[in-house]
Amino acid sequence: MELDNHAEDLASDLGVDKEEVKADLQNLVEYSVPIDEAKQSLRRKYGGGSSGGGGAPSSKDIGEITPEDGNVTVTGVVLTAGKRSIRYQGDDLEIVEGRLADETGVIDYTSWEDFGLSPGDTITAGNAGVREWDGEPELNLGESTSLSFEDESLEVSYDIGGEAHLADLQTGDRAVTVEVTVVECERRTIDGRDGETEILSGVFGDESGRLPFTNWDPAPAIEDGGTIRIENAFVQEFRGVPEVNVSEFSTVTTIDREIDVGADATTMDVGEAVHTGGIYDVEVSGNVIAVRDGSGLIQRCPECYRVIQKGQCRTHGDVDGIDDLRVKAILDDGTGAVTVVLDDELTQQVYDGTLEDALEQAREAMDQEVVADTIRERIVGREYRVRGHLSVDEYGANLDAESFAESEDDPEARASAFLTEVNA
Ligand SMILES: [Zn+2]
């Protein structure tokens, strides 16, 4: 009976005979095509017409579009339009990405043709493709889309243009405009898709926070430092945190305005921070509940600098390891847990000794695990305030600490309050 309902839906949407649609659906489903996919392919089959009649894709409000829609006709206001170059099947393609809004909602779009879209334009996109991206519908404007500019502009309650603060940027954001101060900047040579190329990388800051950036086509205004306005940047994930990408299509101008870069990191619960999926410069507080294996005195491969076991690097085989110090501590605040990674300097602080001291202690005990044990005794059960960069991967959440300080509150009271909470 379900098939019957699907057929009825489709038939009325597409304005075609129900029995015909049902026979087609039955056919596809018998070939194990999932029902949603089957419906989409029938929408493509019957919905191919470009104008008039029942064959045209249905006009939809943006808020009503779902990933199941095959093709739609929408009218909306272009909020942002940013050009970007991508490599697609071996060719460099210029695409335009941004957001389109009407009274009912907002949708991301990708335009494979240069229609000349600008923020503020009211457009009607006929026969725009709908695809699913990360569970959300997204519009594809291409060759088969008929695009027209409307004389009468639509009123929407969204901001036109991509003005944003660094703290609000998320991976996937396109065509953003930010006003920032260059906090750090270095020129680097990387192996790009067309061989060696020079880029700038560093950290931007504004009143809301800081974010790392990559500038693919070094802009003098960025390299010179100071305060700048960047139009048409995009945000991409790099090493687990959002990063501002400034491309050849971005506009960079020096501005005459002081920007007070916030010295405070965003403070969050551990659970909340992990839930963001990756955040640059965050501060959390919690109890160290364990020090993981691979902490204390460790050895790294001289080639790749990864931690090695018994002189064996997984990539470089038998190597002469370099001694180093680090800590991987599990920090829990009751809302979630994260592995805090301390570098050699922070590890020396919590160990209260140098690498030489650690080597000496290991020699005396004839066991290098004693270094981790000493650190374990010092920090497990105490509460710390940690600031750093949080990334999340398939193995869990890691927080690369820039600072690691014991909370000022009475640690014993905190610890017993925590234990009460855990045991409750
Ligand atoms: Zn190696």
Tab-separated table of C-alpha atoms and ligand atoms in Angstrom:
chain	number	residue	atom	x	y	z
A	1	MET	CA	0.000	0.000	0.000
A	2	GLU	CA	2.952	2.240	0.708
A	3	LEU	CA	3.969	2.118	-2.926
A	4	ASP	CA	0.483	3.256	-3.836
A	5	ASN	CA	0.870	6.356	-1.665
A	6	HIS	CA	4.270	7.156	-3.128
A	7	ALA	CA	2.849	6.800	-6.624
A	8	GLU	CA	-0.047	9.094	-5.797
A	9	ASP	CA	2.323	11.725	-4.377
A	10	LEU	CA	4.539	11.599	-7.411
A	11	ALA	CA	1.677	11.599	-9.886
A	12	SER	CA	0.109	14.706	-8.396
A	13	ASP	CA	3.486	16.484	-8.068
A	14	LEU	CA	4.465	15.732	-11.612
A	15	GLY	CA	1.001	15.928	-13.138
A	16	VAL	CA	1.223	12.524	-14.773
A	17	ASP	CA	-0.878	9.373	-14.765
A	18	LYS	CA	-0.729	7.546	-11.456
A	19	GLU	CA	-0.829	4.034	-12.875
A	20	GLU	CA	2.056	4.790	-15.182
A	21	VAL	CA	4.168	6.157	-12.303
A	22	LYS	CA	3.234	3.215	-10.132
A	23	ALA	CA	4.348	0.692	-12.745
A	24	ASP	CA	7.686	2.478	-13.067
A	25	LEU	CA	8.122	2.627	-9.296
A	26	GLN	CA	7.280	-1.064	-8.930
A	27	ASN	CA	9.883	-1.880	-11.519
A	28	LEU	CA	12.649	0.089	-9.809
A	29	VAL	CA	11.801	-1.218	-6.356
A	30	GLU	CA	11.900	-4.800	-7.670
A	31	TYR	CA	15.432	-4.079	-8.798
A	32	SER	CA	16.227	-3.151	-5.149
A	33	VAL	CA	16.428	0.565	-5.832
A	34	PRO	CA	15.653	2.369	-2.541
A	35	ILE	CA	12.269	4.090	-2.694
A	36	ASP	CA	13.672	7.619	-2.314
A	37	GLU	CA	16.155	7.085	-5.095
A	38	ALA	CA	13.453	5.551	-7.266
A	39	LYS	CA	11.226	8.583	-6.733
A	40	GLN	CA	14.075	10.928	-7.572
A	41	SER	CA	14.859	9.144	-10.768
A	42	LEU	CA	11.174	9.269	-11.783
A	43	ARG	CA	11.097	12.979	-11.016
A	44	ARG	CA	14.011	13.333	-13.395
A	45	LYS	CA	12.240	11.189	-15.997
A	46	TYR	CA	8.924	13.051	-15.860
A	47	GLY	CA	10.169	16.401	-14.641
A	48	GLY	CA	12.577	17.136	-17.484
A	49	GLY	CA	10.422	19.764	-19.216
A	50	SER	CA	11.649	23.348	-18.933
A	51	SER	CA	8.426	25.339	-19.089
A	52	GLY	CA	4.703	25.051	-18.649
A	53	GLY	CA	2.600	21.950	-18.322
A	54	GLY	CA	2.758	19.314	-15.666
A	55	GLY	CA	6.322	18.393	-16.544
A	56	ALA	CA	7.962	21.451	-15.016
A	57	PRO	CA	9.595	21.093	-11.607
A	58	SER	CA	7.353	22.393	-8.863
A	59	SER	CA	7.810	25.874	-7.445
A	60	LYS	CA	8.885	25.617	-3.856
A	61	ASP	CA	9.467	27.836	-0.882
A	62	ILE	CA	13.054	27.492	0.282
A	63	GLY	CA	11.985	26.299	3.720
A	64	GLU	CA	10.102	23.405	2.128
A	65	ILE	CA	12.917	22.021	-0.003
A	66	THR	CA	14.118	18.606	1.131
A	67	PRO	CA	16.994	16.441	-0.130
A	68	GLU	CA	14.351	14.226	-1.761
A	69	ASP	CA	13.326	16.945	-4.225
A	70	GLY	CA	14.824	16.206	-7.613
A	71	ASN	CA	14.464	19.586	-9.269
A	72	VAL	CA	12.744	22.723	-8.078
A	73	THR	CA	11.960	26.245	-9.160
A	74	VAL	CA	12.736	28.832	-6.494
A	75	THR	CA	12.633	32.591	-6.111
A	76	GLY	CA	14.928	34.138	-3.564
A	77	VAL	CA	17.429	36.818	-2.639
A	78	VAL	CA	21.131	36.135	-3.141
A	79	LEU	CA	22.689	36.686	0.303
A	80	THR	CA	26.242	35.812	-0.740
A	81	ALA	CA	28.022	34.911	-3.968
A	82	GLY	CA	31.661	33.858	-3.816
A	83	LYS	CA	33.874	32.611	-6.609
A	84	ARG	CA	36.193	29.693	-6.026
A	85	SER	CA	38.382	27.524	-8.198
A	86	ILE	CA	38.104	23.769	-7.865
A	87	ARG	CA	39.703	20.877	-9.692
A	88	TYR	CA	37.004	18.718	-11.200
A	89	GLN	CA	37.873	15.645	-13.260
A	90	GLY	CA	41.303	17.078	-14.057
A	91	ASP	CA	40.135	20.572	-15.034
A	92	ASP	CA	40.193	23.813	-13.083
A	93	LEU	CA	36.642	25.094	-12.812
A	94	GLU	CA	35.413	28.389	-11.444
A	95	ILE	CA	32.300	27.957	-9.410
A	96	VAL	CA	30.170	30.414	-7.470
A	97	GLU	CA	28.916	29.439	-4.035
A	98	GLY	CA	26.711	31.194	-1.567
A	99	ARG	CA	23.341	31.337	0.110
A	100	LEU	CA	19.862	32.109	-1.183
A	101	ALA	CA	16.939	33.121	1.028
A	102	ASP	CA	13.207	33.802	0.901
A	103	GLU	CA	10.718	34.480	3.713
A	104	THR	CA	10.685	30.806	4.691
A	105	GLY	CA	14.362	29.925	4.926
A	106	VAL	CA	17.909	29.866	3.604
A	107	ILE	CA	19.670	27.356	1.349
A	108	ASP	CA	23.268	26.943	0.179
A	109	TYR	CA	23.824	26.896	-3.549
A	110	THR	CA	26.606	26.029	-5.947
A	111	SER	CA	26.534	27.584	-9.385
A	112	TRP	CA	28.461	25.757	-12.109
A	113	GLU	CA	27.798	28.537	-14.637
A	114	ASP	CA	28.677	32.192	-14.172
A	115	PHE	CA	25.229	33.799	-14.048
A	116	GLY	CA	26.681	37.031	-12.640
A	117	LEU	CA	25.009	36.681	-9.254
A	118	SER	CA	25.619	39.446	-6.708
A	119	PRO	CA	24.439	39.822	-3.117
A	120	GLY	CA	21.053	41.549	-3.044
A	121	ASP	CA	19.840	40.225	-6.417
A	122	THR	CA	16.376	38.681	-6.412
A	123	ILE	CA	16.409	35.722	-8.767
A	124	THR	CA	14.202	32.923	-9.982
A	125	ALA	CA	16.045	29.705	-10.674
A	126	GLY	CA	13.980	27.397	-12.833
A	127	ASN	CA	14.824	23.706	-12.758
A	128	ALA	CA	17.514	23.954	-10.122
A	129	GLY	CA	18.880	20.598	-9.001
A	130	VAL	CA	18.672	19.581	-5.365
A	131	ARG	CA	21.353	17.451	-3.805
A	132	GLU	CA	21.997	16.377	-0.285
A	133	TRP	CA	25.053	17.665	1.541
A	134	ASP	CA	25.635	16.651	5.130
A	135	GLY	CA	21.961	15.799	5.521
A	136	GLU	CA	20.793	19.190	4.252
A	137	PRO	CA	19.437	20.107	0.831
A	138	GLU	CA	21.611	22.243	-1.399
A	139	LEU	CA	20.843	23.838	-4.771
A	140	ASN	CA	22.837	23.140	-7.898
A	141	LEU	CA	22.540	25.798	-10.583
A	142	GLY	CA	23.870	24.596	-13.903
A	143	GLU	CA	23.413	24.280	-17.646
A	144	SER	CA	19.829	23.119	-17.376
A	145	THR	CA	18.831	25.889	-14.953
A	146	SER	CA	16.972	28.862	-16.416
A	147	LEU	CA	17.930	31.849	-14.327
A	148	SER	CA	16.198	35.208	-14.376
A	149	PHE	CA	16.672	38.394	-12.361
A	150	GLU	CA	13.466	39.814	-10.852
A	151	ASP	CA	12.791	43.568	-10.990
A	152	GLU	CA	10.861	43.510	-7.767
A	153	SER	CA	13.109	42.614	-4.880
A	154	LEU	CA	11.975	40.191	-2.239
A	155	GLU	CA	12.036	41.251	1.423
A	156	VAL	CA	13.930	38.820	3.599
A	157	SER	CA	14.883	38.952	7.231
A	158	TYR	CA	18.455	37.750	6.638
A	159	ASP	CA	21.567	39.897	6.341
A	160	ILE	CA	22.695	40.420	2.786
A	161	GLY	CA	26.435	40.039	2.282
A	162	GLY	CA	28.634	37.702	4.222
A	163	GLU	CA	29.808	39.968	7.060
A	164	ALA	CA	30.835	37.780	9.968
A	165	HIS	CA	32.908	37.612	13.109
A	166	LEU	CA	35.627	34.982	13.408
A	167	ALA	CA	33.897	33.254	16.324
A	168	ASP	CA	30.801	32.643	14.176
A	169	LEU	CA	32.593	31.072	11.211
A	170	GLN	CA	32.071	27.392	10.576
A	171	THR	CA	33.589	24.861	8.231
A	172	GLY	CA	31.722	25.067	4.917
A	173	ASP	CA	30.930	28.797	5.100
A	174	ARG	CA	31.355	30.523	1.729
A	175	ALA	CA	31.731	34.093	0.552
A	176	VAL	CA	32.373	35.518	3.972
A	177	THR	CA	33.563	39.043	4.702
A	178	VAL	CA	35.681	39.671	7.795
A	179	GLU	CA	37.611	42.597	9.242
A	180	VAL	CA	40.641	41.309	11.103
A	181	THR	CA	44.108	41.999	12.424
A	182	VAL	CA	46.952	39.769	11.287
A	183	VAL	CA	48.176	38.230	14.540
A	184	GLU	CA	50.756	35.864	13.016
A	185	CYS	CA	51.903	35.402	9.439
A	186	GLU	CA	54.620	33.353	7.745
A	187	ARG	CA	55.482	32.592	4.135
A	188	ARG	CA	55.814	28.901	3.373
A	189	THR	CA	56.574	26.756	0.350
A	190	ILE	CA	54.197	23.862	-0.104
A	191	ASP	CA	53.614	21.092	-2.614
A	192	GLY	CA	50.501	22.422	-4.292
A	193	ARG	CA	48.391	20.772	-6.972
A	194	ASP	CA	50.598	22.417	-9.604
A	195	GLY	CA	53.950	21.785	-7.939
A	196	GLU	CA	55.787	23.964	-5.450
A	197	THR	CA	54.025	27.169	-4.555
A	198	GLU	CA	54.337	29.895	-1.940
A	199	ILE	CA	51.534	30.597	0.475
A	200	LEU	CA	50.986	32.644	3.600
A	201	SER	CA	49.671	31.058	6.745
A	202	GLY	CA	49.068	32.363	10.212
A	203	VAL	CA	46.400	33.576	12.563
A	204	PHE	CA	43.749	36.309	12.203
A	205	GLY	CA	42.096	37.964	15.158
A	206	ASP	CA	39.065	40.172	15.730
A	207	GLU	CA	36.978	41.263	18.718
A	208	SER	CA	35.358	37.823	18.866
A	209	GLY	CA	38.439	35.595	18.794
A	210	ARG	CA	41.186	34.133	16.632
A	211	LEU	CA	41.287	31.696	13.697
A	212	PRO	CA	44.103	30.275	11.589
A	213	PHE	CA	44.230	31.231	7.899
A	214	THR	CA	45.813	30.207	4.624
A	215	ASN	CA	46.336	32.755	1.854
A	216	TRP	CA	46.838	30.772	-1.371
A	217	ASP	CA	47.931	33.740	-3.464
A	218	PRO	CA	50.059	35.851	-1.094
A	219	ALA	CA	48.429	39.259	-0.621
A	220	PRO	CA	50.850	42.061	0.354
A	221	ALA	CA	48.284	43.574	2.728
A	222	ILE	CA	48.241	40.335	4.720
A	223	GLU	CA	52.014	39.879	4.689
A	224	ASP	CA	52.525	43.484	5.820
A	225	GLY	CA	50.301	42.813	8.806
A	226	GLY	CA	47.977	45.390	10.252
A	227	THR	CA	44.225	45.607	9.952
A	228	ILE	CA	42.464	44.398	6.826
A	229	ARG	CA	39.086	43.718	5.292
A	230	ILE	CA	38.708	40.474	3.362
A	231	GLU	CA	35.772	39.872	1.071
A	232	ASN	CA	34.886	36.507	-0.387
A	233	ALA	CA	36.875	34.163	1.828
A	234	PHE	CA	35.743	30.621	2.553
A	235	VAL	CA	36.099	28.356	5.549
A	236	GLN	CA	37.587	24.909	5.338
A	237	GLU	CA	38.629	22.413	7.969
A	238	PHE	CA	42.355	21.946	8.456
A	239	ARG	CA	43.764	19.585	11.104
A	240	GLY	CA	40.359	19.429	12.715
A	241	VAL	CA	39.675	23.145	13.156
A	242	PRO	CA	37.986	25.727	10.884
A	243	GLU	CA	40.428	27.799	8.856
A	244	VAL	CA	39.849	31.001	6.872
A	245	ASN	CA	40.891	30.525	3.239
A	246	VAL	CA	41.831	33.620	1.272
A	247	SER	CA	42.025	32.809	-2.443
A	248	GLU	CA	42.863	34.583	-5.690
A	249	PHE	CA	39.180	35.591	-5.860
A	250	SER	CA	39.174	37.222	-2.438
A	251	THR	CA	39.555	40.979	-2.096
A	252	VAL	CA	41.985	42.154	0.563
A	253	THR	CA	42.135	45.841	1.522
A	254	THR	CA	43.895	47.650	4.327
A	255	ILE	CA	41.467	49.475	6.601
A	256	ASP	CA	41.998	52.349	8.982
A	257	ARG	CA	40.396	51.014	12.129
A	258	GLU	CA	41.708	49.600	15.375
A	259	ILE	CA	40.654	46.053	16.098
A	260	ASP	CA	40.945	44.913	19.665
A	261	VAL	CA	41.811	41.243	19.392
A	262	GLY	CA	40.082	39.545	22.269
A	263	ALA	CA	42.651	38.111	24.654
A	264	ASP	CA	40.112	35.740	26.132
A	265	ALA	CA	39.473	32.363	24.599
A	266	THR	CA	35.909	31.134	24.356
A	267	THR	CA	35.098	29.243	27.545
A	268	MET	CA	32.960	26.142	27.128
A	269	ASP	CA	31.920	22.915	28.805
A	270	VAL	CA	33.951	19.988	27.527
A	271	GLY	CA	30.825	18.391	26.054
A	272	GLU	CA	29.887	21.582	24.238
A	273	ALA	CA	33.436	22.039	22.892
A	274	VAL	CA	33.612	18.458	21.597
A	275	HIS	CA	30.194	18.908	20.019
A	276	THR	CA	31.482	21.773	17.833
A	277	GLY	CA	33.596	19.204	15.982
A	278	GLY	CA	36.722	21.340	16.242
A	279	ILE	CA	37.460	24.775	17.617
A	280	TYR	CA	40.502	26.997	17.592
A	281	ASP	CA	41.426	28.652	20.851
A	282	VAL	CA	39.020	27.394	23.459
A	283	GLU	CA	39.225	27.164	27.230
A	284	VAL	CA	37.805	24.306	29.281
A	285	SER	CA	38.068	23.254	32.908
A	286	GLY	CA	37.844	19.789	34.339
A	287	ASN	CA	39.439	17.054	36.382
A	288	VAL	CA	42.327	14.991	35.070
A	289	ILE	CA	40.989	11.472	35.533
A	290	ALA	CA	43.867	9.557	33.900
A	291	VAL	CA	47.234	9.907	32.192
A	292	ARG	CA	47.279	7.768	29.077
A	293	ASP	CA	49.968	5.388	27.837
A	294	GLY	CA	52.534	7.095	25.671
A	295	SER	CA	53.022	9.882	28.227
A	296	GLY	CA	56.126	10.977	30.103
A	297	LEU	CA	59.465	10.074	28.526
A	298	ILE	CA	58.907	9.034	24.930
A	299	GLN	CA	60.924	8.548	21.745
A	300	ARG	CA	60.184	10.069	18.352
A	301	CYS	CA	61.257	9.019	14.852
A	302	PRO	CA	64.003	11.380	13.591
A	303	GLU	CA	62.408	11.342	10.101
A	304	CYS	CA	58.708	11.921	10.717
A	305	TYR	CA	58.745	12.937	14.392
A	306	ARG	CA	55.967	10.492	15.240
A	307	VAL	CA	56.141	8.623	18.544
A	308	ILE	CA	57.867	5.242	18.176
A	309	GLN	CA	57.787	2.028	20.232
A	310	LYS	CA	60.982	0.050	20.936
A	311	GLY	CA	62.935	1.911	18.261
A	312	GLN	CA	60.460	0.986	15.506
A	313	CYS	CA	58.731	3.627	13.372
A	314	ARG	CA	55.684	2.346	11.523
A	315	THR	CA	56.877	4.133	8.390
A	316	HIS	CA	60.659	4.242	8.737
A	317	GLY	CA	61.369	0.942	10.503
A	318	ASP	CA	64.422	0.603	12.758
A	319	VAL	CA	65.437	4.146	13.776
A	320	ASP	CA	67.517	5.899	16.388
A	321	GLY	CA	64.759	7.598	18.385
A	322	ILE	CA	64.928	11.129	19.778
A	323	ASP	CA	63.979	11.467	23.445
A	324	ASP	CA	61.117	13.822	24.208
A	325	LEU	CA	58.534	14.626	26.864
A	326	ARG	CA	54.787	14.812	26.483
A	327	VAL	CA	51.562	14.110	28.360
A	328	LYS	CA	48.248	12.793	27.116
A	329	ALA	CA	45.804	13.370	29.957
A	330	ILE	CA	42.088	12.683	30.012
A	331	LEU	CA	40.169	15.698	31.279
A	332	ASP	CA	36.533	15.287	32.307
A	333	ASP	CA	34.094	17.916	33.573
A	334	GLY	CA	30.988	15.764	33.833
A	335	THR	CA	29.655	16.911	30.423
A	336	GLY	CA	32.318	15.140	28.371
A	337	ALA	CA	35.943	14.065	28.144
A	338	VAL	CA	38.848	15.186	26.017
A	339	THR	CA	42.481	14.078	25.685
A	340	VAL	CA	44.669	17.047	26.596
A	341	VAL	CA	48.076	16.906	24.899
A	342	LEU	CA	50.908	18.745	26.641
A	343	ASP	CA	54.069	19.538	24.655
A	344	ASP	CA	57.589	19.238	26.083
A	345	GLU	CA	57.494	22.649	27.782
A	346	LEU	CA	54.167	22.112	29.545
A	347	THR	CA	55.238	18.570	30.428
A	348	GLN	CA	58.422	19.920	32.074
A	349	GLN	CA	56.195	22.189	34.151
A	350	VAL	CA	53.911	19.427	35.447
A	351	TYR	CA	56.842	17.008	35.877
A	352	ASP	CA	58.819	19.772	37.557
A	353	GLY	CA	61.986	18.694	35.787
A	354	THR	CA	63.855	18.745	32.494
A	355	LEU	CA	64.374	16.076	29.859
A	356	GLU	CA	67.767	15.344	31.494
A	357	ASP	CA	66.056	14.852	34.848
A	358	ALA	CA	63.610	12.454	33.221
A	359	LEU	CA	66.412	10.461	31.544
A	360	GLU	CA	68.245	10.298	34.865
A	361	GLN	CA	65.136	9.083	36.699
A	362	ALA	CA	64.523	6.442	34.029
A	363	ARG	CA	68.154	5.259	34.172
A	364	GLU	CA	68.020	4.879	37.938
A	365	ALA	CA	64.767	2.956	37.853
A	366	MET	CA	65.809	1.097	34.681
A	367	ASP	CA	62.294	1.823	33.464
A	368	GLN	CA	61.151	4.928	31.599
A	369	GLU	CA	57.551	4.458	32.757
A	370	VAL	CA	58.532	6.004	36.105
A	371	VAL	CA	58.406	9.441	34.485
A	372	ALA	CA	54.762	8.979	33.482
A	373	ASP	CA	54.038	7.579	36.943
A	374	THR	CA	55.499	10.688	38.594
A	375	ILE	CA	53.348	12.926	36.397
A	376	ARG	CA	50.303	10.740	37.084
A	377	GLU	CA	50.764	11.178	40.844
A	378	ARG	CA	50.987	14.935	40.431
A	379	ILE	CA	48.001	15.661	38.203
A	380	VAL	CA	45.390	12.900	38.390
A	381	GLY	CA	42.426	13.952	40.512
A	382	ARG	CA	43.188	17.663	40.282
A	383	GLU	CA	41.257	20.294	38.395
A	384	TYR	CA	42.863	22.204	35.535
A	385	ARG	CA	41.968	25.087	33.266
A	386	VAL	CA	43.229	24.326	29.759
A	387	ARG	CA	43.408	26.634	26.763
A	388	GLY	CA	44.250	25.359	23.295
A	389	HIS	CA	43.039	24.026	19.943
A	390	LEU	CA	40.465	21.278	19.970
A	391	SER	CA	40.076	18.776	17.153
A	392	VAL	CA	37.868	15.739	16.844
A	393	ASP	CA	38.650	12.649	14.802
A	394	GLU	CA	37.539	9.020	14.711
A	395	TYR	CA	39.606	8.255	17.831
A	396	GLY	CA	38.047	11.011	19.901
A	397	ALA	CA	38.681	14.608	20.879
A	398	ASN	CA	42.153	16.076	21.395
A	399	LEU	CA	43.002	19.403	22.915
A	400	ASP	CA	46.491	20.665	22.031
A	401	ALA	CA	47.224	22.732	25.100
A	402	GLU	CA	48.802	26.155	24.935
A	403	SER	CA	48.317	26.632	28.647
A	404	PHE	CA	47.568	24.179	31.430
A	405	ALA	CA	47.014	25.642	34.871
A	406	GLU	CA	45.591	24.266	38.059
A	407	SER	CA	42.258	25.889	38.891
A	408	GLU	CA	42.394	28.489	41.601
A	409	ASP	CA	39.484	26.974	43.474
A	410	ASP	CA	40.325	24.591	46.256
A	411	PRO	CA	41.225	21.473	44.282
A	412	GLU	CA	40.222	19.038	47.005
A	413	ALA	CA	36.760	20.513	47.356
A	414	ARG	CA	36.375	20.456	43.582
A	415	ALA	CA	37.575	16.878	43.319
A	416	SER	CA	35.211	15.604	45.966
A	417	ALA	CA	32.307	17.547	44.402
A	418	PHE	CA	33.215	15.947	41.084
A	419	LEU	CA	33.365	12.463	42.569
A	420	THR	CA	29.989	12.971	44.230
A	421	GLU	CA	28.578	13.943	40.848
A	422	VAL	CA	30.141	10.928	39.127
A	423	ASN	CA	28.943	8.528	41.793
A	424	ALA	CA	25.447	9.972	41.879
B	1	ZN	ZN	59.164	7.754	10.988
